[in-house]
Structures are given as structure tokens and as C-alpha cells.
């Protein structure tokens, strides 16, 4: 990785990497002459969160002071939402099945802006934005069966959307599994902005 970084960064102006362990991208960046963007790791997914925030602002205005609900896996998306809550001044309520919570050190560091709650309904209550993701992220496919059992009741539903603010919107970084992490009538319903969110990956990355 170190040698690849030395060579590739002599030939390019900027490098964007999608990989698995965060340490790989950090080792690359430490030896790169040019900026390195995290295009997704197991631990973080900042490019998607930028697109999500832009989509929120486009639909509802500033996100500062708002409440965002993260429902499901305490994964790379969730971790980057924690960073965004800190940087942009919103409150993040996180609800995950037992054993799938975000890193406790991260939660402790950002406790001023991110709170772990017990149920998906607790997270949804009063939220301005509800976001979720697949039960099994890329690279975790071996855990698929265990995750299906643990997440069986973790599906963003219409009653959850009804518990949020009336003007709440729904996001999902896609691809989605209707009937697993989200009901079809939520992702295909009037509060869903997932197609704008998907398009905004392009605009934000530019
Ligand atoms: N958490 C998902 C995000 C995909 C855009 C994954 O890492 O697979």
C-alpha cells in the first residue's frame, strides 16, 4: 500500500479510494503526495453523508439544530453521520439492534451531538430526517444470516415515519431491500427523497 501510494500519487492530482479497512486508506494517505478522499471504508462513508446533507438542505433548508434519526446498523454511514452532526450542529439519534451499535469510543467522543436510544420508534420520534441502510454492508456478507435474525424487526415503517415531524423526509444510500430495512410504502412514498439523494452523489462529488 505504501509503495502504491508513492507511485500513484506521482501520476495523479487527487486519489479517491473505496476499500475495506480504514487503516488501508490511512496508510495510503500517509505516503501520498496528493489528497486522498475516502470513497467508502468499513468504518466511514463521508462522500455519501455529504450528498445526504446537501439533499436535506435542498429540500428543507439548514440542517443546523435539526434532529436526524439513524435506524439500523451502526455502520460506516452511521459513523460518518456522527462526524457530520458534530461538524454541522445537528442532533443524531441512533437506534441499532443489540450488538450492532457504533464504536463506543466514537459515541463517547461525540456524546454532545449523538445519542444512542433503545428503539427505532424512540429514534424516529420528532425527527426531521430518518435514514437507514442495508442490514449487511459490503464486506460483511459472511454475517448475513446472523444479521437477518438480529435485524428482523428493524424495518423503517409508516408508523415510524408518522412518529417523526410532519415535514420529515426519508433517505437511504441505496441499494435498498424493500421489506427488510425499509417498507416499500416508505421508500416509494411521498416523504422519500432517495432519488434526489442518489443524483446528488454526482453533484456533491463534482
Ligand atoms: N453501508 C453500505 C453503504 C453502501 C453505499 C456499505 O458499506 O455497503
mmCIF file with all atom_site columns, N, CA and C in Angstrom, residues 69-72 93-97 117-127 130-132 153-157 159-161 163-164 181:
data_model
loop_
_atom_site.group_PDB
_atom_site.id
_atom_site.type_symbol
_atom_site.label_atom_id
_atom_site.label_alt_id
_atom_site.label_comp_id
_atom_site.label_asym_id
_atom_site.label_entity_id
_atom_site.label_seq_id
_atom_site.pdbx_PDB_ins_code
_atom_site.Cartn_x
_atom_site.Cartn_y
_atom_site.Cartn_z
_atom_site.occupancy
_atom_site.B_iso_or_equiv
_atom_site.pdbx_formal_charge
_atom_site.auth_seq_id
_atom_site.auth_comp_id
_atom_site.auth_asym_id
_atom_site.auth_atom_id
_atom_site.pdbx_PDB_model_num
ATOM 1   N N  . UNK A 1 69  ? -32.550 10.898 12.639 1.00 0.00 ? 69  UNK A N  1
ATOM 2   C CA . UNK A 1 69  ? -32.639 9.555  13.206 1.00 0.00 ? 69  UNK A CA 1
ATOM 3   C C  . UNK A 1 69  ? -31.878 8.584  12.314 1.00 0.00 ? 69  UNK A C  1
ATOM 4   N N  . UNK A 1 70  ? -30.960 7.852  12.905 1.00 0.00 ? 70  UNK A N  1
ATOM 5   C CA . UNK A 1 70  ? -30.301 6.754  12.194 1.00 0.00 ? 70  UNK A CA 1
ATOM 6   C C  . UNK A 1 70  ? -30.873 5.461  12.752 1.00 0.00 ? 70  UNK A C  1
ATOM 7   N N  . UNK A 1 71  ? -31.498 4.662  11.891 1.00 0.00 ? 71  UNK A N  1
ATOM 8   C CA . UNK A 1 71  ? -32.172 3.434  12.338 1.00 0.00 ? 71  UNK A CA 1
ATOM 9   C C  . UNK A 1 71  ? -31.550 2.243  11.623 1.00 0.00 ? 71  UNK A C  1
ATOM 10  N N  . UNK A 1 72  ? -31.001 1.294  12.387 1.00 0.00 ? 72  UNK A N  1
ATOM 11  C CA . UNK A 1 72  ? -30.464 0.069  11.773 1.00 0.00 ? 72  UNK A CA 1
ATOM 12  C C  . UNK A 1 72  ? -29.057 -0.229 12.219 1.00 0.00 ? 72  UNK A C  1
ATOM 13  N N  . UNK A 1 93  ? -29.943 10.865 16.604 1.00 0.00 ? 93  UNK A N  1
ATOM 14  C CA . UNK A 1 93  ? -30.457 9.809  17.486 1.00 0.00 ? 93  UNK A CA 1
ATOM 15  C C  . UNK A 1 93  ? -30.241 8.481  16.758 1.00 0.00 ? 93  UNK A C  1
ATOM 16  N N  . UNK A 1 94  ? -29.574 7.562  17.426 1.00 0.00 ? 94  UNK A N  1
ATOM 17  C CA . UNK A 1 94  ? -29.176 6.302  16.793 1.00 0.00 ? 94  UNK A CA 1
ATOM 18  C C  . UNK A 1 94  ? -29.892 5.147  17.491 1.00 0.00 ? 94  UNK A C  1
ATOM 19  N N  . UNK A 1 95  ? -30.557 4.293  16.700 1.00 0.00 ? 95  UNK A N  1
ATOM 20  C CA . UNK A 1 95  ? -31.182 3.086  17.261 1.00 0.00 ? 95  UNK A CA 1
ATOM 21  C C  . UNK A 1 95  ? -30.699 1.885  16.454 1.00 0.00 ? 95  UNK A C  1
ATOM 22  N N  . UNK A 1 96  ? -30.058 0.947  17.139 1.00 0.00 ? 96  UNK A N  1
ATOM 23  C CA . UNK A 1 96  ? -29.489 -0.232 16.475 1.00 0.00 ? 96  UNK A CA 1
ATOM 24  C C  . UNK A 1 96  ? -29.881 -1.484 17.254 1.00 0.00 ? 96  UNK A C  1
ATOM 25  N N  . UNK A 1 97  ? -29.980 -2.622 16.581 1.00 0.00 ? 97  UNK A N  1
ATOM 26  C CA . UNK A 1 97  ? -30.177 -3.865 17.322 1.00 0.00 ? 97  UNK A CA 1
ATOM 27  C C  . UNK A 1 97  ? -28.985 -4.103 18.263 1.00 0.00 ? 97  UNK A C  1
ATOM 28  N N  . UNK A 1 117 ? -30.302 5.462  21.389 1.00 0.00 ? 117 UNK A N  1
ATOM 29  C CA . UNK A 1 117 ? -31.606 5.232  22.028 1.00 0.00 ? 117 UNK A CA 1
ATOM 30  C C  . UNK A 1 117 ? -31.985 3.766  21.843 1.00 0.00 ? 117 UNK A C  1
ATOM 31  N N  . UNK A 1 118 ? -33.006 3.331  22.582 1.00 0.00 ? 118 UNK A N  1
ATOM 32  C CA . UNK A 1 118 ? -33.273 1.886  22.646 1.00 0.00 ? 118 UNK A CA 1
ATOM 33  C C  . UNK A 1 118 ? -34.017 1.344  21.430 1.00 0.00 ? 118 UNK A C  1
ATOM 34  N N  . UNK A 1 119 ? -35.015 2.078  20.978 1.00 0.00 ? 119 UNK A N  1
ATOM 35  C CA . UNK A 1 119 ? -35.849 1.514  19.912 1.00 0.00 ? 119 UNK A CA 1
ATOM 36  C C  . UNK A 1 119 ? -35.873 2.431  18.690 1.00 0.00 ? 119 UNK A C  1
ATOM 37  N N  . UNK A 1 120 ? -36.251 1.835  17.586 1.00 0.00 ? 120 UNK A N  1
ATOM 38  C CA . UNK A 1 120 ? -36.368 2.615  16.350 1.00 0.00 ? 120 UNK A CA 1
ATOM 39  C C  . UNK A 1 120 ? -37.417 3.709  16.520 1.00 0.00 ? 120 UNK A C  1
ATOM 40  N N  . UNK A 1 121 ? -38.474 3.406  17.269 1.00 0.00 ? 121 UNK A N  1
ATOM 41  C CA . UNK A 1 121 ? -39.540 4.397  17.492 1.00 0.00 ? 121 UNK A CA 1
ATOM 42  C C  . UNK A 1 121 ? -39.005 5.588  18.289 1.00 0.00 ? 121 UNK A C  1
ATOM 43  N N  . UNK A 1 122 ? -38.124 5.302  19.277 1.00 0.00 ? 122 UNK A N  1
ATOM 44  C CA . UNK A 1 122 ? -37.510 6.394  20.059 1.00 0.00 ? 122 UNK A CA 1
ATOM 45  C C  . UNK A 1 122 ? -36.697 7.293  19.138 1.00 0.00 ? 122 UNK A C  1
ATOM 46  N N  . UNK A 1 123 ? -35.967 6.679  18.208 1.00 0.00 ? 123 UNK A N  1
ATOM 47  C CA . UNK A 1 123 ? -35.132 7.484  17.303 1.00 0.00 ? 123 UNK A CA 1
ATOM 48  C C  . UNK A 1 123 ? -36.010 8.314  16.372 1.00 0.00 ? 123 UNK A C  1
ATOM 49  N N  . UNK A 1 124 ? -37.076 7.711  15.890 1.00 0.00 ? 124 UNK A N  1
ATOM 50  C CA . UNK A 1 124 ? -37.928 8.385  14.907 1.00 0.00 ? 124 UNK A CA 1
ATOM 51  C C  . UNK A 1 124 ? -38.706 9.554  15.519 1.00 0.00 ? 124 UNK A C  1
ATOM 52  N N  . UNK A 1 125 ? -39.041 9.441  16.805 1.00 0.00 ? 125 UNK A N  1
ATOM 53  C CA . UNK A 1 125 ? -39.917 10.442 17.425 1.00 0.00 ? 125 UNK A CA 1
ATOM 54  C C  . UNK A 1 125 ? -39.362 11.854 17.259 1.00 0.00 ? 125 UNK A C  1
ATOM 55  N N  . UNK A 1 126 ? -40.096 12.697 16.588 1.00 0.00 ? 126 UNK A N  1
ATOM 56  C CA . UNK A 1 126 ? -39.732 14.104 16.434 1.00 0.00 ? 126 UNK A CA 1
ATOM 57  C C  . UNK A 1 126 ? -38.599 14.377 15.459 1.00 0.00 ? 126 UNK A C  1
ATOM 58  N N  . UNK A 1 127 ? -38.167 13.363 14.707 1.00 0.00 ? 127 UNK A N  1
ATOM 59  C CA . UNK A 1 127 ? -37.025 13.581 13.805 1.00 0.00 ? 127 UNK A CA 1
ATOM 60  C C  . UNK A 1 127 ? -37.421 14.372 12.558 1.00 0.00 ? 127 UNK A C  1
ATOM 61  N N  . UNK A 1 130 ? -35.166 10.812 8.647  1.00 0.00 ? 130 UNK A N  1
ATOM 62  C CA . UNK A 1 130 ? -34.950 9.414  9.037  1.00 0.00 ? 130 UNK A CA 1
ATOM 63  C C  . UNK A 1 130 ? -34.120 8.771  7.942  1.00 0.00 ? 130 UNK A C  1
ATOM 64  N N  . UNK A 1 131 ? -33.038 8.123  8.372  1.00 0.00 ? 131 UNK A N  1
ATOM 65  C CA . UNK A 1 131 ? -32.156 7.486  7.396  1.00 0.00 ? 131 UNK A CA 1
ATOM 66  C C  . UNK A 1 131 ? -31.848 6.071  7.860  1.00 0.00 ? 131 UNK A C  1
ATOM 67  N N  . UNK A 1 132 ? -31.700 5.181  6.882  1.00 0.00 ? 132 UNK A N  1
ATOM 68  C CA . UNK A 1 132 ? -31.321 3.805  7.200  1.00 0.00 ? 132 UNK A CA 1
ATOM 69  C C  . UNK A 1 132 ? -30.435 3.257  6.097  1.00 0.00 ? 132 UNK A C  1
ATOM 70  N N  . UNK A 1 153 ? -36.767 -7.181 13.073 1.00 0.00 ? 153 UNK A N  1
ATOM 71  C CA . UNK A 1 153 ? -37.824 -6.209 13.390 1.00 0.00 ? 153 UNK A CA 1
ATOM 72  C C  . UNK A 1 153 ? -37.378 -4.770 13.120 1.00 0.00 ? 153 UNK A C  1
ATOM 73  N N  . UNK A 1 154 ? -36.241 -4.615 12.471 1.00 0.00 ? 154 UNK A N  1
ATOM 74  C CA . UNK A 1 154 ? -35.702 -3.268 12.244 1.00 0.00 ? 154 UNK A CA 1
ATOM 75  C C  . UNK A 1 154 ? -35.984 -2.836 10.824 1.00 0.00 ? 154 UNK A C  1
ATOM 76  N N  . UNK A 1 155 ? -37.195 -2.432 10.624 1.00 0.00 ? 155 UNK A N  1
ATOM 77  C CA . UNK A 1 155 ? -37.633 -2.039 9.293  1.00 0.00 ? 155 UNK A CA 1
ATOM 78  C C  . UNK A 1 155 ? -38.309 -0.674 9.422  1.00 0.00 ? 155 UNK A C  1
ATOM 79  N N  . UNK A 1 156 ? -37.825 0.306  8.687  1.00 0.00 ? 156 UNK A N  1
ATOM 80  C CA . UNK A 1 156 ? -38.455 1.635  8.768  1.00 0.00 ? 156 UNK A CA 1
ATOM 81  C C  . UNK A 1 156 ? -39.843 1.543  8.137  1.00 0.00 ? 156 UNK A C  1
ATOM 82  N N  . UNK A 1 157 ? -40.838 1.859  8.965  1.00 0.00 ? 157 UNK A N  1
ATOM 83  C CA . UNK A 1 157 ? -42.230 1.623  8.589  1.00 0.00 ? 157 UNK A CA 1
ATOM 84  C C  . UNK A 1 157 ? -43.008 2.934  8.572  1.00 0.00 ? 157 UNK A C  1
ATOM 85  N N  . UNK A 1 159 ? -45.659 3.720  10.478 1.00 0.00 ? 159 UNK A N  1
ATOM 86  C CA . UNK A 1 159 ? -45.834 4.259  11.841 1.00 0.00 ? 159 UNK A CA 1
ATOM 87  C C  . UNK A 1 159 ? -44.597 4.991  12.355 1.00 0.00 ? 159 UNK A C  1
ATOM 88  N N  . UNK A 1 160 ? -43.415 4.505  11.978 1.00 0.00 ? 160 UNK A N  1
ATOM 89  C CA . UNK A 1 160 ? -42.190 5.224  12.406 1.00 0.00 ? 160 UNK A CA 1
ATOM 90  C C  . UNK A 1 160 ? -42.128 6.600  11.749 1.00 0.00 ? 160 UNK A C  1
ATOM 91  N N  . UNK A 1 161 ? -42.451 6.648  10.451 1.00 0.00 ? 161 UNK A N  1
ATOM 92  C CA . UNK A 1 161 ? -42.447 7.944  9.761  1.00 0.00 ? 161 UNK A CA 1
ATOM 93  C C  . UNK A 1 161 ? -43.490 8.873  10.392 1.00 0.00 ? 161 UNK A C  1
ATOM 94  N N  . UNK A 1 163 ? -44.304 8.984  13.455 1.00 0.00 ? 163 UNK A N  1
ATOM 95  C CA . UNK A 1 163 ? -43.816 9.472  14.752 1.00 0.00 ? 163 UNK A CA 1
ATOM 96  C C  . UNK A 1 163 ? -42.853 10.642 14.582 1.00 0.00 ? 163 UNK A C  1
ATOM 97  N N  . UNK A 1 164 ? -42.309 10.787 13.385 1.00 0.00 ? 164 UNK A N  1
ATOM 98  C CA . UNK A 1 164 ? -41.363 11.877 13.111 1.00 0.00 ? 164 UNK A CA 1
ATOM 99  C C  . UNK A 1 164 ? -42.138 13.180 12.915 1.00 0.00 ? 164 UNK A C  1
ATOM 100 N N  . UNK A 1 181 ? -34.898 -3.558 5.490  1.00 0.00 ? 181 UNK A N  1
ATOM 101 C CA . UNK A 1 181 ? -34.627 -2.366 6.324  1.00 0.00 ? 181 UNK A CA 1
ATOM 102 C C  . UNK A 1 181 ? -35.661 -1.256 6.133  1.00 0.00 ? 181 UNK A C  1
#
